[in-house]
Coordinates of C-alpha atoms in Angstrom, one line a residue:
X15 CA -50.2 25.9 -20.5
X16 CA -49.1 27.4 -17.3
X17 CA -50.1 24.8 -14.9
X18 CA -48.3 22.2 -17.1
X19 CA -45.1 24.0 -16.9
X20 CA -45.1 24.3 -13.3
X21 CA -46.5 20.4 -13.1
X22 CA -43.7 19.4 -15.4
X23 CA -41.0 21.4 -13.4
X24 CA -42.0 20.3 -10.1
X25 CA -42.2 16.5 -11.6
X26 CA -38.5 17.4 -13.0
X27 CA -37.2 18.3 -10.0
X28 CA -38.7 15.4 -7.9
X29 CA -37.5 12.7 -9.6
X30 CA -33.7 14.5 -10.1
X31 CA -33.3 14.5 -6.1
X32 CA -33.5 11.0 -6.2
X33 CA -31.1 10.5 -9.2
X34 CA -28.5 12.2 -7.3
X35 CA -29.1 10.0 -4.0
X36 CA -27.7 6.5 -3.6
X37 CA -27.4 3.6 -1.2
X38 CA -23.6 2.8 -0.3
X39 CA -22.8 -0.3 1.5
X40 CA -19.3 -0.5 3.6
X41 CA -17.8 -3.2 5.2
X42 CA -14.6 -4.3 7.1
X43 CA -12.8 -7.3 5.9
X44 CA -11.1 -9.9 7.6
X45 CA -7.9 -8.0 7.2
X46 CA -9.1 -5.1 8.7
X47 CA -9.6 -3.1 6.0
X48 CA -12.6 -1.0 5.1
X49 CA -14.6 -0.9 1.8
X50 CA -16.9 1.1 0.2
X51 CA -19.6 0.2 -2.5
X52 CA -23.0 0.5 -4.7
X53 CA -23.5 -3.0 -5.1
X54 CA -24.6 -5.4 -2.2
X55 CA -21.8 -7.8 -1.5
X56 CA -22.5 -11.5 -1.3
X57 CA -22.0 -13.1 1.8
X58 CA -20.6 -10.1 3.9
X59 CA -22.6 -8.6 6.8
X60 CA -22.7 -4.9 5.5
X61 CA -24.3 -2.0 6.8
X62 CA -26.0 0.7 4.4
X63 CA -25.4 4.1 4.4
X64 CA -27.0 6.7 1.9
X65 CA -24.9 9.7 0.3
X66 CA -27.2 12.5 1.4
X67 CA -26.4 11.8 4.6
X68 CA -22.7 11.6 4.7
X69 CA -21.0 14.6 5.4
X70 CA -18.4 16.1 2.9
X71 CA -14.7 16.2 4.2
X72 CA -12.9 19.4 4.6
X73 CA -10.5 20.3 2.1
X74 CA -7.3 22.0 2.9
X75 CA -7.3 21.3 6.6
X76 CA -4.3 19.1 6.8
X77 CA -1.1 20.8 6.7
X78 CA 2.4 18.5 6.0
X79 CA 5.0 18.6 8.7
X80 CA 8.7 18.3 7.2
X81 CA 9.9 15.4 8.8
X82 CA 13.0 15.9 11.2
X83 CA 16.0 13.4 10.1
X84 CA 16.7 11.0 13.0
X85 CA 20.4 9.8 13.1
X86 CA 19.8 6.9 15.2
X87 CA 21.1 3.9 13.2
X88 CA 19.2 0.8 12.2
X89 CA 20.1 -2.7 13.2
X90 CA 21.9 -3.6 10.0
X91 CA 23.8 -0.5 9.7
X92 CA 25.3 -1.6 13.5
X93 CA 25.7 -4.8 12.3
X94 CA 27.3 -3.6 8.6
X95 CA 30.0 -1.1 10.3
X96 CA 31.0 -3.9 12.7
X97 CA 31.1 -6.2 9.5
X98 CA 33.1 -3.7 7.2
X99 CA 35.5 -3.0 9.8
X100 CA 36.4 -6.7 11.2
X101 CA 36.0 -8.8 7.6
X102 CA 36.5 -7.6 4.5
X103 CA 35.8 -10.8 3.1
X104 CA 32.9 -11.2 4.8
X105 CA 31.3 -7.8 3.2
X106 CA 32.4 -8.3 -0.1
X107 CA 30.6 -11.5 -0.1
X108 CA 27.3 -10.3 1.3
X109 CA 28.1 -7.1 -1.3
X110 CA 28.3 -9.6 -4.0
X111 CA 25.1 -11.8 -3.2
X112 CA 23.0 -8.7 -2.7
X113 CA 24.0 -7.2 -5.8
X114 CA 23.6 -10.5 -7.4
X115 CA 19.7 -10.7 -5.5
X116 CA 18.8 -7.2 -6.7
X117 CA 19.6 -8.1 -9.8
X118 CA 17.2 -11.0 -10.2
X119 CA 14.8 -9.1 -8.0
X120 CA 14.4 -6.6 -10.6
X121 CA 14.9 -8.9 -13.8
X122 CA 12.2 -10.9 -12.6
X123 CA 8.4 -10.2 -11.5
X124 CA 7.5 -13.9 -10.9
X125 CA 9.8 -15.3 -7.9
X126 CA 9.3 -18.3 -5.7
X127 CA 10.5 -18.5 -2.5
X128 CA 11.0 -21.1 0.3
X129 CA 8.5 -20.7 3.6
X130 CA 10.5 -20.4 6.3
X131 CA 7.9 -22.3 8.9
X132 CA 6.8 -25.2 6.4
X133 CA 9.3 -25.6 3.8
X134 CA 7.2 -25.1 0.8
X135 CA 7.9 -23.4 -2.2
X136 CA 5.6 -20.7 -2.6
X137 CA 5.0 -17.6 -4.9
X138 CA 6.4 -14.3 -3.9
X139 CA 3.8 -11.3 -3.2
X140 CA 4.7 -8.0 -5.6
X141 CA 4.6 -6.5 -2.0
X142 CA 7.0 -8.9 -0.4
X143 CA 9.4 -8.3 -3.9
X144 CA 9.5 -4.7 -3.6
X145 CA 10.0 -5.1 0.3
X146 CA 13.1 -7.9 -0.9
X147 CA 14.3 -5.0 -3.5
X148 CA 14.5 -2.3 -0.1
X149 CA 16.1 -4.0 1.7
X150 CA 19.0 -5.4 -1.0
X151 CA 19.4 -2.3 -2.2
X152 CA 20.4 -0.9 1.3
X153 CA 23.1 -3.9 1.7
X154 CA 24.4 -2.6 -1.5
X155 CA 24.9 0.8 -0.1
X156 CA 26.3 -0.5 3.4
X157 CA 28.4 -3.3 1.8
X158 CA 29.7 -2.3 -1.3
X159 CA 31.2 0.7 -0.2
X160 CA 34.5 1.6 -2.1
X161 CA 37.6 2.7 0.4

């Protein structure tokens, strides 16, 4: 009765070793990115590593730096003050059309827009929306400034 406890124990903790171990493939893509996986991907030259043998990260070792403000000033806010201070009418209109573009920007999660090298109409990334809401949202606040 003893030997079979030890034999069953020892058989136990055999096969659990190998429960906990797995093959992870990673690959870069095209775009430079990397990715991680436990299937095989089809098609994709990926190189195998096993999780025993990857070493665990070190927690707590990165400490955030507060960020120091810079005051230089940006291309557009040049080009707004300049704008602002020589045509009124010129910055109420641009105030007025990026109001009018945030609006639909944010109204609106399925946007077209034209290519600027070919022309066509295509669809607009979520990513190049969000950038398009940034940056309309900034010519509200240099634009449509109340004096």
């Amino acid at each position: 009765m003893g030997i079979m406890r030890l034999v069953f124990g020892l058989a136990t903790f055999a096969f659990s070793a190998c429960l906990y171990a797995a093959t992870i493939y990673t690959w870069v893509d095209d775009a430079g990115v990397v990715h991680y996986s436990q299937q095989q991907p089809l098609n994709v030259d990926a190189s195998k590593i096993y999780s025993e043998d990857v070493e665990p990260a070190k927690i707590g070792t990165y400490t955030p730096q507060k960020k120091t403000a810079v005051n230089a000033e940006s291309e557009l806010e040049t080009s707004a003050k300049i704008i602002n201070e020589k045509d009124k009418q010129q910055a109420k209109d641009i105030c007025e059309s990026a109001k009018h573009s945030l609006s639909v920007l944010k109204t609106h999660s399925k946007l077209n827009q034209q290519d600027k090298a070919t022309g066509e109409t295509v669809a607009m990334t979520e990513e190049q929306r969000q950038a398009a809401i940034a940056e309309n949202t900034e010519r509200v606040r240099l634009f449509c400034q109340s004096k």
